[in-house]
Short mmCIF file of C-alpha atoms in Angstrom, two decimals:
data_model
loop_
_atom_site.label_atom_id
_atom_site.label_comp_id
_atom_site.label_asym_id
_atom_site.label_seq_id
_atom_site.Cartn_x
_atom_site.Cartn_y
_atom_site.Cartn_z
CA UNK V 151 52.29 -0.07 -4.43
CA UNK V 152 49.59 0.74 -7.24
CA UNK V 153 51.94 2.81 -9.87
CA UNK V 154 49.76 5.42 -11.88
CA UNK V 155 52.04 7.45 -13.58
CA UNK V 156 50.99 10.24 -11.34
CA UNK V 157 47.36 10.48 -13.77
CA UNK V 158 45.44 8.78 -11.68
CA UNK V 159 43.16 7.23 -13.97
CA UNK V 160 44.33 4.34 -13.53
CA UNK V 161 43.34 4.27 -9.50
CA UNK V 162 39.72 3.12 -7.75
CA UNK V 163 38.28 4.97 -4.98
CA UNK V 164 37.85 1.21 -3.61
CA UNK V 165 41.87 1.49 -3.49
CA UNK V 166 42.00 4.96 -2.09
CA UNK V 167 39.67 4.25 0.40
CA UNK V 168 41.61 1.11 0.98
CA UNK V 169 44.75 3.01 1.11
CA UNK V 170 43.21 6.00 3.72
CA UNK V 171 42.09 3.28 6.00
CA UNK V 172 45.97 2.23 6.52
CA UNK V 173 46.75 5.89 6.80
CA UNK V 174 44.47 6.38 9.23
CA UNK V 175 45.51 3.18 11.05
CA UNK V 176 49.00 4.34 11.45
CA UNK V 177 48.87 8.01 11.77
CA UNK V 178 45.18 8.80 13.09
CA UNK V 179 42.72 11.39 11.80
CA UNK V 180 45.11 14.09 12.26
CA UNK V 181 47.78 12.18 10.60
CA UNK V 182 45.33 11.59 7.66
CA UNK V 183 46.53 13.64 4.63
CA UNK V 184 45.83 13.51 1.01
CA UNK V 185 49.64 13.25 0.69
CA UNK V 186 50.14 10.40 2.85
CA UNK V 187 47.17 8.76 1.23
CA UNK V 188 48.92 9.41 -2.47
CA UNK V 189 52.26 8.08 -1.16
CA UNK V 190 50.85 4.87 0.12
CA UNK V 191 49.33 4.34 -3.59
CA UNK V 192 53.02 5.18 -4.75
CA UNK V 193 51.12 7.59 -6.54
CA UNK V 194 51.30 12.36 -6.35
CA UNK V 195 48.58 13.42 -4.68
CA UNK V 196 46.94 15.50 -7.89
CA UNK V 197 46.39 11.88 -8.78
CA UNK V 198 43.90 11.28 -6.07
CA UNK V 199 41.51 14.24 -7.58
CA UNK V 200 40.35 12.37 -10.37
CA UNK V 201 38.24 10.37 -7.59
CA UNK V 202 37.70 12.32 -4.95
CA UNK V 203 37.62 16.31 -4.57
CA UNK V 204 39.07 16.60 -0.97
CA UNK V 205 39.31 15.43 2.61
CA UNK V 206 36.09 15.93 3.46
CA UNK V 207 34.61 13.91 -0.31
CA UNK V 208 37.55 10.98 1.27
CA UNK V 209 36.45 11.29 4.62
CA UNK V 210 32.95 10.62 2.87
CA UNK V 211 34.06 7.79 1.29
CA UNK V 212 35.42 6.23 4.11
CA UNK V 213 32.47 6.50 6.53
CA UNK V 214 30.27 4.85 3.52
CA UNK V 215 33.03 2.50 3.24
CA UNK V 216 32.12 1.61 7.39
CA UNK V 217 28.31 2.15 6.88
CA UNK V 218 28.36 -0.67 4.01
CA UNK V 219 30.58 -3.31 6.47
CA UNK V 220 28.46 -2.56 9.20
CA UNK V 221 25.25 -3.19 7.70
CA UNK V 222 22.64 -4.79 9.21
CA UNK V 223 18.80 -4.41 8.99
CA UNK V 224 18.09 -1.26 10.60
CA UNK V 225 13.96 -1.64 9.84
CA UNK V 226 13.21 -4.97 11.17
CA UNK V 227 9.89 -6.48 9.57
CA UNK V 228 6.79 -6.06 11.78
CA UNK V 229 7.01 -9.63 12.84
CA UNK V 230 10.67 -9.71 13.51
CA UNK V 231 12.23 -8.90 17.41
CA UNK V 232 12.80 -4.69 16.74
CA UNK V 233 14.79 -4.96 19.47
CA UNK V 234 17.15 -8.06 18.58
CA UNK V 235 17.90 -5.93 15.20
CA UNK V 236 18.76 -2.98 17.12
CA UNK V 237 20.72 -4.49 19.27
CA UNK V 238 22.79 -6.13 16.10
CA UNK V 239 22.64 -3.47 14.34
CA UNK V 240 24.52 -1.54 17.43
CA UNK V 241 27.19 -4.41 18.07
CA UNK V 242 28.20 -4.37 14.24
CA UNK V 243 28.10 -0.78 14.25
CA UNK V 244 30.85 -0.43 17.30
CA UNK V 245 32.91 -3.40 15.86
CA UNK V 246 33.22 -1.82 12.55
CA UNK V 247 34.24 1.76 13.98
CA UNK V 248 36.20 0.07 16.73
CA UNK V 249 38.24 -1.60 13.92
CA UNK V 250 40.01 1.42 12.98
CA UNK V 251 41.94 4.10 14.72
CA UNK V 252 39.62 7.28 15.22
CA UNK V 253 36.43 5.26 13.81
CA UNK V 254 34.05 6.68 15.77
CA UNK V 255 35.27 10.39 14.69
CA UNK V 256 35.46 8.87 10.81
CA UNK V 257 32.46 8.03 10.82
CA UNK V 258 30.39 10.49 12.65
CA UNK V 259 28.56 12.98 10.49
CA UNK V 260 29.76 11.81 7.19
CA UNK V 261 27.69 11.80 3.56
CA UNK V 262 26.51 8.55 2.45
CA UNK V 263 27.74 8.55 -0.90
CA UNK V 264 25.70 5.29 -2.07
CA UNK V 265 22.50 6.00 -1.85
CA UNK V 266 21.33 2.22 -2.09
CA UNK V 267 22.56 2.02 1.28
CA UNK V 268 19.45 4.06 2.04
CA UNK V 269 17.26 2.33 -0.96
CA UNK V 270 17.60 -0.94 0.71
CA UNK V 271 15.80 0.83 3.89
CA UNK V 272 12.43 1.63 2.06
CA UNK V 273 10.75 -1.38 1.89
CA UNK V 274 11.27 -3.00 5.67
CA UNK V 275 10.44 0.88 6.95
CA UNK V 276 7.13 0.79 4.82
CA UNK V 277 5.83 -2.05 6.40
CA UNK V 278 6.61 -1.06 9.95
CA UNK V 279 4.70 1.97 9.17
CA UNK V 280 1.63 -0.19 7.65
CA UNK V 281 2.03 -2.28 10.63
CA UNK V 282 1.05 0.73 12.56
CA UNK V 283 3.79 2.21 14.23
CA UNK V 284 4.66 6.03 13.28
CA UNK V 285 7.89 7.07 11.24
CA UNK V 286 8.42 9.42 13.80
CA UNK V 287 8.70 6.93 16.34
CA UNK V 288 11.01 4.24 14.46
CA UNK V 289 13.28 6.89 13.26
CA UNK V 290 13.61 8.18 16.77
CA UNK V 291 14.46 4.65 18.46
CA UNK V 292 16.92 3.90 15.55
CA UNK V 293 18.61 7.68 16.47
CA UNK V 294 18.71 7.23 19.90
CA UNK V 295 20.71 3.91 19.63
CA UNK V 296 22.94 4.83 17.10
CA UNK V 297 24.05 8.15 18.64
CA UNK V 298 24.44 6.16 21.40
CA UNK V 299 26.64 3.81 20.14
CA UNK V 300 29.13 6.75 18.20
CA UNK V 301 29.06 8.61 21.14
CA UNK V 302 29.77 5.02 23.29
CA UNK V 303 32.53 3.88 20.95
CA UNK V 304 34.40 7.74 20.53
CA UNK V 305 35.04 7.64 24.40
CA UNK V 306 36.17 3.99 24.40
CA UNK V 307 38.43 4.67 21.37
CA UNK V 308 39.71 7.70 23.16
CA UNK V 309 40.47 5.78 26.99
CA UNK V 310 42.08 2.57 24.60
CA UNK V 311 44.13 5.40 23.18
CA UNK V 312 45.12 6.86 26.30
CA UNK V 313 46.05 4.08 27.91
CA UNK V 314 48.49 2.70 24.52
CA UNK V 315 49.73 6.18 24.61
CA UNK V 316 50.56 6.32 28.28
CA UNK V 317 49.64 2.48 30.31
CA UNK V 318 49.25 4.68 33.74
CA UNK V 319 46.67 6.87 32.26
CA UNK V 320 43.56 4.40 33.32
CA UNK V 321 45.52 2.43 35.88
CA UNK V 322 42.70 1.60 38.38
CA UNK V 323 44.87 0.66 41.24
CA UNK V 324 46.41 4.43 40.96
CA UNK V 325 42.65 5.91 40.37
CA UNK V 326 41.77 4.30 43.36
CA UNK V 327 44.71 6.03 45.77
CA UNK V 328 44.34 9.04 44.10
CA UNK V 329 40.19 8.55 45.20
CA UNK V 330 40.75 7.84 48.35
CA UNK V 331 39.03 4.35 47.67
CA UNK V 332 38.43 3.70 51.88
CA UNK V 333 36.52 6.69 52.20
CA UNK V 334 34.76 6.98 48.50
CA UNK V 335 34.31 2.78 48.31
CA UNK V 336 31.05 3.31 45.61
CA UNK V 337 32.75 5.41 43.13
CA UNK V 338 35.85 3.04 43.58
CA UNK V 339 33.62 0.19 42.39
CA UNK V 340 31.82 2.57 39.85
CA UNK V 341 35.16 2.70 38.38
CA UNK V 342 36.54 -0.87 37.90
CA UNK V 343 32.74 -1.31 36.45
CA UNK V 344 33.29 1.39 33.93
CA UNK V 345 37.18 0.59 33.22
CA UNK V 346 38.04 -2.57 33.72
CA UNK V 347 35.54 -4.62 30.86
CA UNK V 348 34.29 -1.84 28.19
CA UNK V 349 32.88 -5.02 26.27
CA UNK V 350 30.48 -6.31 28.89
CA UNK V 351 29.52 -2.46 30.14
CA UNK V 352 28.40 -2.10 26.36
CA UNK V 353 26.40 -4.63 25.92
CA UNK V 354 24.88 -3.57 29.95
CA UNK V 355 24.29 -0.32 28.96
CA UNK V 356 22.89 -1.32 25.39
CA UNK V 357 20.33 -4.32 26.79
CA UNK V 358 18.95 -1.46 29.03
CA UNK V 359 18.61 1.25 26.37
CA UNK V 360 17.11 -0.71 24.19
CA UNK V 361 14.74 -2.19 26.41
CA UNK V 362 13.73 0.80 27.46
CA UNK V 363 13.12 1.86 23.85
CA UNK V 364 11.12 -1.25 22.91
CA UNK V 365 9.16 -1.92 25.70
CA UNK V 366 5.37 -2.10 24.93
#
């Protein structure tokens, strides 16, 4: 433990977001308190406030803190595959949120609060749009893949959850009685394809999207 003699000053908001990320590990979102965060630090919680203002400002923090880990490219270059670097960009994005309890949720929504995390953006979006293709129209493929992705990774957070919380929850063998599998047989099989590998539906689901997005 990092011993501050309750000031503070002597703390980084590297080691508080450091700190937050085991909270959050342990206890989840809800379980994620300023308190908890101090305690870990071996530290009172006034001492976090010399760093960051609240919840929300940590919360802030911490989806930067994922942004900057998952960082890849966004913009390709003009002469680059757009859709190989959306499709990395999406696989780093999932395995960074995926690598923390309630990821998705962190990171949803939150502030960037270093902006050269958008800076580095400028230049590889400029020439797209010299290249001839519309900032409207790169923004909106790089939105639709992205919220896709969150939106991907909150519900496969949530089923993982479920099922560590309760191994019956997902059990497809009990799905499929409670179906009626003989008389429903395609939604029995739509099942085991959405259950059983959430890896390989991903990257299904994510070769179509952004094929769809890219074609010319």
């Amino acid at each position: 433990m990092i011993k501050a003699g309750g000031v503070g000053r002597g703390l980084t908001r590297e080691q508080i977001v450091a700190a937050a990320f085991e909270v959050l590990d342990e206890h989840g979102l809800d379980g994620l308190t300023m308190r908890r965060v101090a305690g870990r630090l071996g530290v009172q919680a006034a001492a976090l406030y010399w760093h960051v203002s609240d919840k929300a400002d940590l919360l802030d923090e911490m989806g930067t803190s994922m942004w900057r880990t998952a960082t890849v490219p966004l913009f390709q270059e003009p002469d680059q595959d757009i859709g190989r670097g959306l499709t990395e960009a999406a696989r780093s994005l999932r395995s960074t949120m995926l690598a923390h309890r309630d990821g998705a949720t962190v990171f949803a929504g939150r502030r960037l609060t270093d902006v050269s995390l958008i800076q580095v953006q400028e230049r590889p979006l400029a020439a797209l749009v010299e290249a001839g293709r519309s900032l409207e129209d790169v923004l909106d493929t790089w939105q639709i893949v992205m919220h896709f992705t969150i939106g991907w990774t909150a519900e496969e957070q949530g089923v993982r959850q479920a099922r560590e919380a309760d191994p019956h929850s997902y059990d497809l063998a009990e799905r499929d009685a409670r179906l009626g599998a003989e008389d429903h047989p395609l939604m029995a099989q739509a099942g085991r394809l959405m259950f059983a590998d959430p890896e390989a539906r991903f990257e299904s689901v994510l070769s179509r999207l952004v094929g769809a997005l890219t074609r010319n």
